[in-house]
CSV table of C-alpha atoms in Angstrom, one decimal:
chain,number,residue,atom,x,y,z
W,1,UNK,CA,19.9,8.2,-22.1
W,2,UNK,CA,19.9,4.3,-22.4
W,3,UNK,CA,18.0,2.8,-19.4
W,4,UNK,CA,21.3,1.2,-17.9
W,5,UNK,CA,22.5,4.7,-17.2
W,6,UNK,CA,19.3,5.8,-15.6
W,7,UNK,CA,19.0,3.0,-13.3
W,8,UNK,CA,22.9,3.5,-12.2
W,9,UNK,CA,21.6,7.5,-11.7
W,10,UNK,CA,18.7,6.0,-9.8
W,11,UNK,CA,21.1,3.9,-7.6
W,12,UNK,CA,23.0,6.9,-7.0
W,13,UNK,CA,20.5,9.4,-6.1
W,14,UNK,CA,18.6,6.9,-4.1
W,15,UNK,CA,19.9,3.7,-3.2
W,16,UNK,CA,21.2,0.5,-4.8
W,17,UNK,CA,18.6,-1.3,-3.8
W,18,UNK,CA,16.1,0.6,-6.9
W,19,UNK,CA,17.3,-1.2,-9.9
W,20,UNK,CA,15.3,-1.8,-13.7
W,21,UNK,CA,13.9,-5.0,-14.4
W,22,UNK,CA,13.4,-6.3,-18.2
W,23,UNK,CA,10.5,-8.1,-19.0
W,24,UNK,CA,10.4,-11.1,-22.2
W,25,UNK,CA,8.8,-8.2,-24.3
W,26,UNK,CA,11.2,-5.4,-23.9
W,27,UNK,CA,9.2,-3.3,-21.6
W,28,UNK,CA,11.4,-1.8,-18.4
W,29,UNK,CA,10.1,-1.5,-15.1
W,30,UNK,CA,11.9,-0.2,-11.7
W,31,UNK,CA,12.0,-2.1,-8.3
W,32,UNK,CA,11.8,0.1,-5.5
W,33,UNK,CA,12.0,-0.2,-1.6
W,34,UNK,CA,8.2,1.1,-1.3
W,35,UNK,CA,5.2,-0.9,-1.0
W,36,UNK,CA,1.6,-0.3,-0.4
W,37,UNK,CA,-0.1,-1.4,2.7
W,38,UNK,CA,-0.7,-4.9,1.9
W,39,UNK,CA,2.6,-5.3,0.7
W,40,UNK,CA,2.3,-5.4,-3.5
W,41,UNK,CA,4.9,-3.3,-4.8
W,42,UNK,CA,3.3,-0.3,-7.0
W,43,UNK,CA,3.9,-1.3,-10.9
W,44,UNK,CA,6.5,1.6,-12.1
W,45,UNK,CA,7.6,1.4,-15.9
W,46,UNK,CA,9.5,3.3,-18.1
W,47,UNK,CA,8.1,4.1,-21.5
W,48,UNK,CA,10.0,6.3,-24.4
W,49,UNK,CA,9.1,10.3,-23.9
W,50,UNK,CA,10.2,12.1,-26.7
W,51,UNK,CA,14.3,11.9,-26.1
W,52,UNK,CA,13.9,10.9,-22.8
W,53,UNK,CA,11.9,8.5,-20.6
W,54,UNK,CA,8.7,8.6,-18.7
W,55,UNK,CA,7.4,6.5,-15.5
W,56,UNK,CA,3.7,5.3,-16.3
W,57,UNK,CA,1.8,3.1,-13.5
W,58,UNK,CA,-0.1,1.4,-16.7
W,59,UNK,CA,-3.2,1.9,-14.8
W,60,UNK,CA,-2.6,0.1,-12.4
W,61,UNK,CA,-3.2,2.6,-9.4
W,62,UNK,CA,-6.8,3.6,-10.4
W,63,UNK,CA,-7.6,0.2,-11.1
W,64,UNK,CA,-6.7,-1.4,-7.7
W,65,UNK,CA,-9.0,1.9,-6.6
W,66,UNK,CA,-11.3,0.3,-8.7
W,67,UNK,CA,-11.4,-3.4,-7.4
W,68,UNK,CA,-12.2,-1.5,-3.7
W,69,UNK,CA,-14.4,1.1,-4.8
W,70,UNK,CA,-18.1,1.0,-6.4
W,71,UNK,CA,-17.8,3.2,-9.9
W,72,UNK,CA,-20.5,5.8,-7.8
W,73,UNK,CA,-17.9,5.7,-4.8
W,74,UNK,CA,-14.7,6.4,-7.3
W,75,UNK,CA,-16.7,9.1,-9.4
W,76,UNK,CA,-17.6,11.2,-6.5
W,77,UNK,CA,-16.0,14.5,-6.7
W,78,UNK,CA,-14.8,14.8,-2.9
W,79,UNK,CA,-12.8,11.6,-4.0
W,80,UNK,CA,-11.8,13.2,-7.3
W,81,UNK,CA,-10.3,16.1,-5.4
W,82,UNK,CA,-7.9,13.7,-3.7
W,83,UNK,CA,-7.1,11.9,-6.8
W,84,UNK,CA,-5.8,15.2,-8.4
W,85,UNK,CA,-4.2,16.7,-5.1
W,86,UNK,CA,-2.3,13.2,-4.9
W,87,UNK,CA,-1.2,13.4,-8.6
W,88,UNK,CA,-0.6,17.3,-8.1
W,89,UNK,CA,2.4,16.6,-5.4
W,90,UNK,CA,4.5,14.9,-8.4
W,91,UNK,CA,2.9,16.5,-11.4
W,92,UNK,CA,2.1,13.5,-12.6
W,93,UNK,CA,-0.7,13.5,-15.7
W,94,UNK,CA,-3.7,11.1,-16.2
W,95,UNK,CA,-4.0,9.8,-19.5
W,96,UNK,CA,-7.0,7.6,-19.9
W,97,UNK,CA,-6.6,5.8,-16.1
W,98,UNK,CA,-2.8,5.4,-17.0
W,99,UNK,CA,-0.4,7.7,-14.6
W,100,UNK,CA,2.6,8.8,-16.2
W,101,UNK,CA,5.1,11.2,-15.3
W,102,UNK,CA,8.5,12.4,-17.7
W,103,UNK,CA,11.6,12.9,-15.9
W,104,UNK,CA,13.0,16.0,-17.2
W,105,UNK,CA,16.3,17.9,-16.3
W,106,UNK,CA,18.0,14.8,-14.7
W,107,UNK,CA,16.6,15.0,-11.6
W,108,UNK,CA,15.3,11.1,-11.8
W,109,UNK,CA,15.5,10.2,-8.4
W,110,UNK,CA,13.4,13.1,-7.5
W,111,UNK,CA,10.8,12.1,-10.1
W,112,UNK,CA,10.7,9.0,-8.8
W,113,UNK,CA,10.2,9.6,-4.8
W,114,UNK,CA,7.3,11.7,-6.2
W,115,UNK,CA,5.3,9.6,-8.8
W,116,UNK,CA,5.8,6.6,-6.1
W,117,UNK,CA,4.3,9.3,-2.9
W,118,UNK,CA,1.8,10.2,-5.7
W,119,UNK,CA,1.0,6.3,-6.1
W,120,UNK,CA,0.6,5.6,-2.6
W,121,UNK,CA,-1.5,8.5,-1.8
W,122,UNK,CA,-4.0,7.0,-4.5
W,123,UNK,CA,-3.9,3.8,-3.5
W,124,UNK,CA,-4.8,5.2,0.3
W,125,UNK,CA,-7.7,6.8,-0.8
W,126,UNK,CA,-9.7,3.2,-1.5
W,127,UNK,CA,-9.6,2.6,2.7
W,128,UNK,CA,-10.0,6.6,3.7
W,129,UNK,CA,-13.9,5.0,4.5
W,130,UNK,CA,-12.8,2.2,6.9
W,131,UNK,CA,-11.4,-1.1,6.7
W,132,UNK,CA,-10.5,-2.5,3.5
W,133,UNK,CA,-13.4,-4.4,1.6
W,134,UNK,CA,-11.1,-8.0,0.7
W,135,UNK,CA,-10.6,-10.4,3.9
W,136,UNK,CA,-6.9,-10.6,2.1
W,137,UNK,CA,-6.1,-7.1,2.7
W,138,UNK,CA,-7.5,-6.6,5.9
W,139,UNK,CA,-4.8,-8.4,7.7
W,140,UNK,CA,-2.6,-5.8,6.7
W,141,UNK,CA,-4.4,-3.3,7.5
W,142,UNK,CA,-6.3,-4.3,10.5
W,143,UNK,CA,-4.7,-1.0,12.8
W,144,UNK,CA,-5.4,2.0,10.0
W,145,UNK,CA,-6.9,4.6,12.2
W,146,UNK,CA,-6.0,7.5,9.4
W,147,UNK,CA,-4.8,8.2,6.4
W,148,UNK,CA,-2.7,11.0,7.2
W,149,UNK,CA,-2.7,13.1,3.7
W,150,UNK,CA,-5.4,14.6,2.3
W,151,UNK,CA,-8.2,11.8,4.0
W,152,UNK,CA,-8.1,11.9,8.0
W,153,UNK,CA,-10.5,9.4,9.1
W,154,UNK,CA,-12.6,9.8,12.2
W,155,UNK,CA,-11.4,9.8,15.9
W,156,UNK,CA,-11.6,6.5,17.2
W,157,UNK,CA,-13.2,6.3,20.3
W,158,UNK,CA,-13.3,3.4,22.7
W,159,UNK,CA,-11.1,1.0,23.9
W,160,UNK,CA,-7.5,0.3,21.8
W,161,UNK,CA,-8.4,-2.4,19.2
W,162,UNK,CA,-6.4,-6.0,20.0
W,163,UNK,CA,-4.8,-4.1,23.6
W,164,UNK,CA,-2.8,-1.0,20.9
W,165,UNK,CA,-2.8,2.2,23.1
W,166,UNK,CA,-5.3,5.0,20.8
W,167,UNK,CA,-3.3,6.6,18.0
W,168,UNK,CA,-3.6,10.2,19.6
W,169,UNK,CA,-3.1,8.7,22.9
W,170,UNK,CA,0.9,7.4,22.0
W,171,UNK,CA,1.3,10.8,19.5
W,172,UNK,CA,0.9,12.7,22.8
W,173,UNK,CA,2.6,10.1,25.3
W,174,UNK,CA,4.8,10.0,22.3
W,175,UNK,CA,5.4,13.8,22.6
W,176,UNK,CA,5.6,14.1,26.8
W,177,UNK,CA,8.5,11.6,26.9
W,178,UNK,CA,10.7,13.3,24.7
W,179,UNK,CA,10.0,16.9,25.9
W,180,UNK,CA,10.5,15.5,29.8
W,181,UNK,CA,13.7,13.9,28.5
W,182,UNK,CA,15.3,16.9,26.5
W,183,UNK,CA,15.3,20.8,26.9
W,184,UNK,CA,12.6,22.3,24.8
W,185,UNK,CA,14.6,24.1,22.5
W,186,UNK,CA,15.9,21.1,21.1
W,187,UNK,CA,12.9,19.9,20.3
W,188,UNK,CA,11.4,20.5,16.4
W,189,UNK,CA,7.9,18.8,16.4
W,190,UNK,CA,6.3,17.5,12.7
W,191,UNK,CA,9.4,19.1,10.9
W,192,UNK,CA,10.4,19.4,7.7
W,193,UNK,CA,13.4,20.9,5.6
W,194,UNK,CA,11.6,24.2,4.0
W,195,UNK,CA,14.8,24.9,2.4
W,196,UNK,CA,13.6,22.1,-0.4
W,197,UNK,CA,9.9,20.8,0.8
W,198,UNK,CA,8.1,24.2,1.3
W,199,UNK,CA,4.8,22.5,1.1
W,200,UNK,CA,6.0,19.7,3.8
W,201,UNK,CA,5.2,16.3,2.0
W,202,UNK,CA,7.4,15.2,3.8
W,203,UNK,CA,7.4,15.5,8.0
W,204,UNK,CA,9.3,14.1,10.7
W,205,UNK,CA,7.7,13.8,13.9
W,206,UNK,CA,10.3,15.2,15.8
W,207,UNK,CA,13.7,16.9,14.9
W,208,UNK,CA,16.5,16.5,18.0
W,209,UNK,CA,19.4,19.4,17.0
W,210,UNK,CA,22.0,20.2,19.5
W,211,UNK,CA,24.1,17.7,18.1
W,212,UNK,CA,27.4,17.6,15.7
W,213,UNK,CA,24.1,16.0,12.8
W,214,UNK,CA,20.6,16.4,14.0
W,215,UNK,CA,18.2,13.0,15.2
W,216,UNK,CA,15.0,13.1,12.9
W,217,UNK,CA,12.8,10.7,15.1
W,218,UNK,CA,9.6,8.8,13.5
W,219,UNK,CA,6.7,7.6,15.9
W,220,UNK,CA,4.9,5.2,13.4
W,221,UNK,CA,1.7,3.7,14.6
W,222,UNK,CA,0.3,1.8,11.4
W,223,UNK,CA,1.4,0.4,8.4
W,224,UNK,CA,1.0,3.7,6.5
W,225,UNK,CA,2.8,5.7,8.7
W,226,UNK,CA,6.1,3.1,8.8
W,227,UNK,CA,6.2,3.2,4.9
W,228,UNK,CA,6.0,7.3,4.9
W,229,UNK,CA,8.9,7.8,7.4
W,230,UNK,CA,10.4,5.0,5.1
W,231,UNK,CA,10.4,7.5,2.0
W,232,UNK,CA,11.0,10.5,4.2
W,233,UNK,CA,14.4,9.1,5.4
W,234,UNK,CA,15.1,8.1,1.5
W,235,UNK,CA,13.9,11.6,0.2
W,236,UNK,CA,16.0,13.5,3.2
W,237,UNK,CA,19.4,11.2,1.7
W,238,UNK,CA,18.6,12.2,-2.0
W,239,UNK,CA,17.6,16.1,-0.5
W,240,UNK,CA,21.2,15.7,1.3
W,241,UNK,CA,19.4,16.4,4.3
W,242,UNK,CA,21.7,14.8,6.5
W,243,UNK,CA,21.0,13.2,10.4
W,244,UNK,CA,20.4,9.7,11.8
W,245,UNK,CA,16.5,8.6,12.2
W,246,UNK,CA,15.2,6.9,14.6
W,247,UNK,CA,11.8,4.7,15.0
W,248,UNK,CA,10.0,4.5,18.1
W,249,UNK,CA,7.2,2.2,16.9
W,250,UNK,CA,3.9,1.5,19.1
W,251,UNK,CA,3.8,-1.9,18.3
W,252,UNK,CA,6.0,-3.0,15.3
W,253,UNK,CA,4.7,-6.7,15.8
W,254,UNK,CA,0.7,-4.9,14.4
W,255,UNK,CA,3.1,-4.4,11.3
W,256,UNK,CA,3.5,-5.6,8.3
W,257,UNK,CA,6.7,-7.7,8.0
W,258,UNK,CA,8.1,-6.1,4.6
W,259,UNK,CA,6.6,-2.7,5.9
W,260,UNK,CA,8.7,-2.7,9.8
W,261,UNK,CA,11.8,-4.3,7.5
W,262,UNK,CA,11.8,-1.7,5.3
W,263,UNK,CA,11.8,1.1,7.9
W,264,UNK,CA,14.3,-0.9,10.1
W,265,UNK,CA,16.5,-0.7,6.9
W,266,UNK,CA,16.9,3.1,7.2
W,267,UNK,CA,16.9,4.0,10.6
W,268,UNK,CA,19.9,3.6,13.0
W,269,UNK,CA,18.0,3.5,16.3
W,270,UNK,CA,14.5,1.3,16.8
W,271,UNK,CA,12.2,1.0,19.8
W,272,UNK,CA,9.6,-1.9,19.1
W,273,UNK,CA,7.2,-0.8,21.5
W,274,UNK,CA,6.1,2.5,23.0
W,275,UNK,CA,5.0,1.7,26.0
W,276,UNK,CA,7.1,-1.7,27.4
W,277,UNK,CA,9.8,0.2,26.5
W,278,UNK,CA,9.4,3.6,28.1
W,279,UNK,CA,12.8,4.0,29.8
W,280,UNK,CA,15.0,2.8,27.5
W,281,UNK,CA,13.8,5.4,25.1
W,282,UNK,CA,14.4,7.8,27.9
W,283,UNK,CA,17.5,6.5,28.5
W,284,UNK,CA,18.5,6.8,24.9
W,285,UNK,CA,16.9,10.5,24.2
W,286,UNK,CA,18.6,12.1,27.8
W,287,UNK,CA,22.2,10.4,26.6
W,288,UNK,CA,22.0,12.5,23.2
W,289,UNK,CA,24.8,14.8,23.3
């Protein structure tokens, strides 16, 4: 398949806004939506795989692992273990420190959600220990208080950092509000849709049904958790898993511009902030009919 006709199947399985990008040597690479936490888009190419195309990283993901990580710190095998349960959720090969995954049986837009989750999971690992090592990151990641596959960080205890309400303290206040607003069995808490995720990579924090299309509403609370409900509403499109979404943010002004954008670009309904905003939320969740 020439590469113009992939990226129109990309565009049409995903969204027009992934297109392929020709550099002054002939290589191809695709521009997605999705970013990492300090806002660099992951490097996604497309290399020649037998009579149809691969998507390589060219070592890029292990590398920026590298520039965070002491070689003792990335060789451990705890570490390891997350590498290869991140690359397992794509299938996605390592050849050398180069990622690579071939699209097979025209399912490219489903490659791609994949080898891009499988990217970012990689990439998360190199802050799973605490704040990031380079003063140039750290602004972007100044709230991570988890890393919510495969490398939970510890509980934070103490007062919220720059006035933020606690992580588990808004997922609960987070969950209250909505079941004081609607009956319970409306309610679908950290749902996915088994009938094509059995595994559930990717979660909603809470389903709303009762409704001619069903509300899938996100509660983000860091940079890494606005990107995720970012592919989940893309992956739920391509899945044909159809609903509005809805962000209910803590604080989207701790974001990341490109990151809040992003998420803002796929949701119908936003809430900036959890707690000044309390009864308009209410408002909102009691007038779903």
């Amino acid at each position: 398949m020439p590469f113009q006709e992939l990226e129109r199947a990309l565009q049409a399985q995903i969204c027009e806004s992934v297109y392929i990008v020709t550099n002054r040597t002939g290589k191809h690479y695709i521009a997605t939506p999705f970013v990492y936490g300090d806002g660099d888009g992951p490097t996604i190419a497309l290399r020649q795989h037998g009579s149809g195309w691969a998507l390589s990283d060219e070592g890029s993901a292990l590398m920026r692992l590298s520039w965070r990580l002491s070689e003792e710190e990335l060789e451990e095998p705890a570490r390891q273990r997350k590498i290869a349960d991140a690359l397992a959720l794509s299938q996605a090969q390592n050849e050398n420190g180069e990622l690579f995954l071939p699209m097979n049986d025209f399912k490219y837009g489903e490659a791609l959600f994949d080898f891009v989750h499988s990217l970012l999971l990689v990439d998360e690992l190199g802050y799973s220990e605490g704040a990031p090592a380079s003063p140039e990151l750290a602004s972007h990641f100044d709230d991570i208080e988890e890393v919510r596959s495969f490398a939970p960080a510890p509980a934070i205890s103490g007062p919220a950092k720059s006035g933020l309400m606690p992580m588990k303290e808004f997922k609960k206040e987070f969950a209250e509000l909505i079941r004081e607003s609607l009956p319970q069995g409306r309610l679908h808490f950290n749902w996915h849709d088994a009938t094509w995720d059995s595994v559930g990579n990717y979660v909603v924090d809470c389903m709303v049904n009762g409704m001619d299309s069903p509300l899938f509403v996100h509660a983000p609370a860091s940079n890494v958790q606005a990107r995720d409900a970012t592919i989940t509403a893309y992956r739920f499109n391509d899945q044909e898993t159809r609903g509005r979404h809805a962000a209910i943010f803590r604080d989207s002004s701790k974001l990341s511009r490109k990151v809040r954008s992003q998420l803002y670009a796929v949701c119908d309904v936003t809430f900036d902030n959890f707690d000044s905003e309390r009864e308009s939320i209410r408002g909102f969740l009691k007038s779903l009919r």
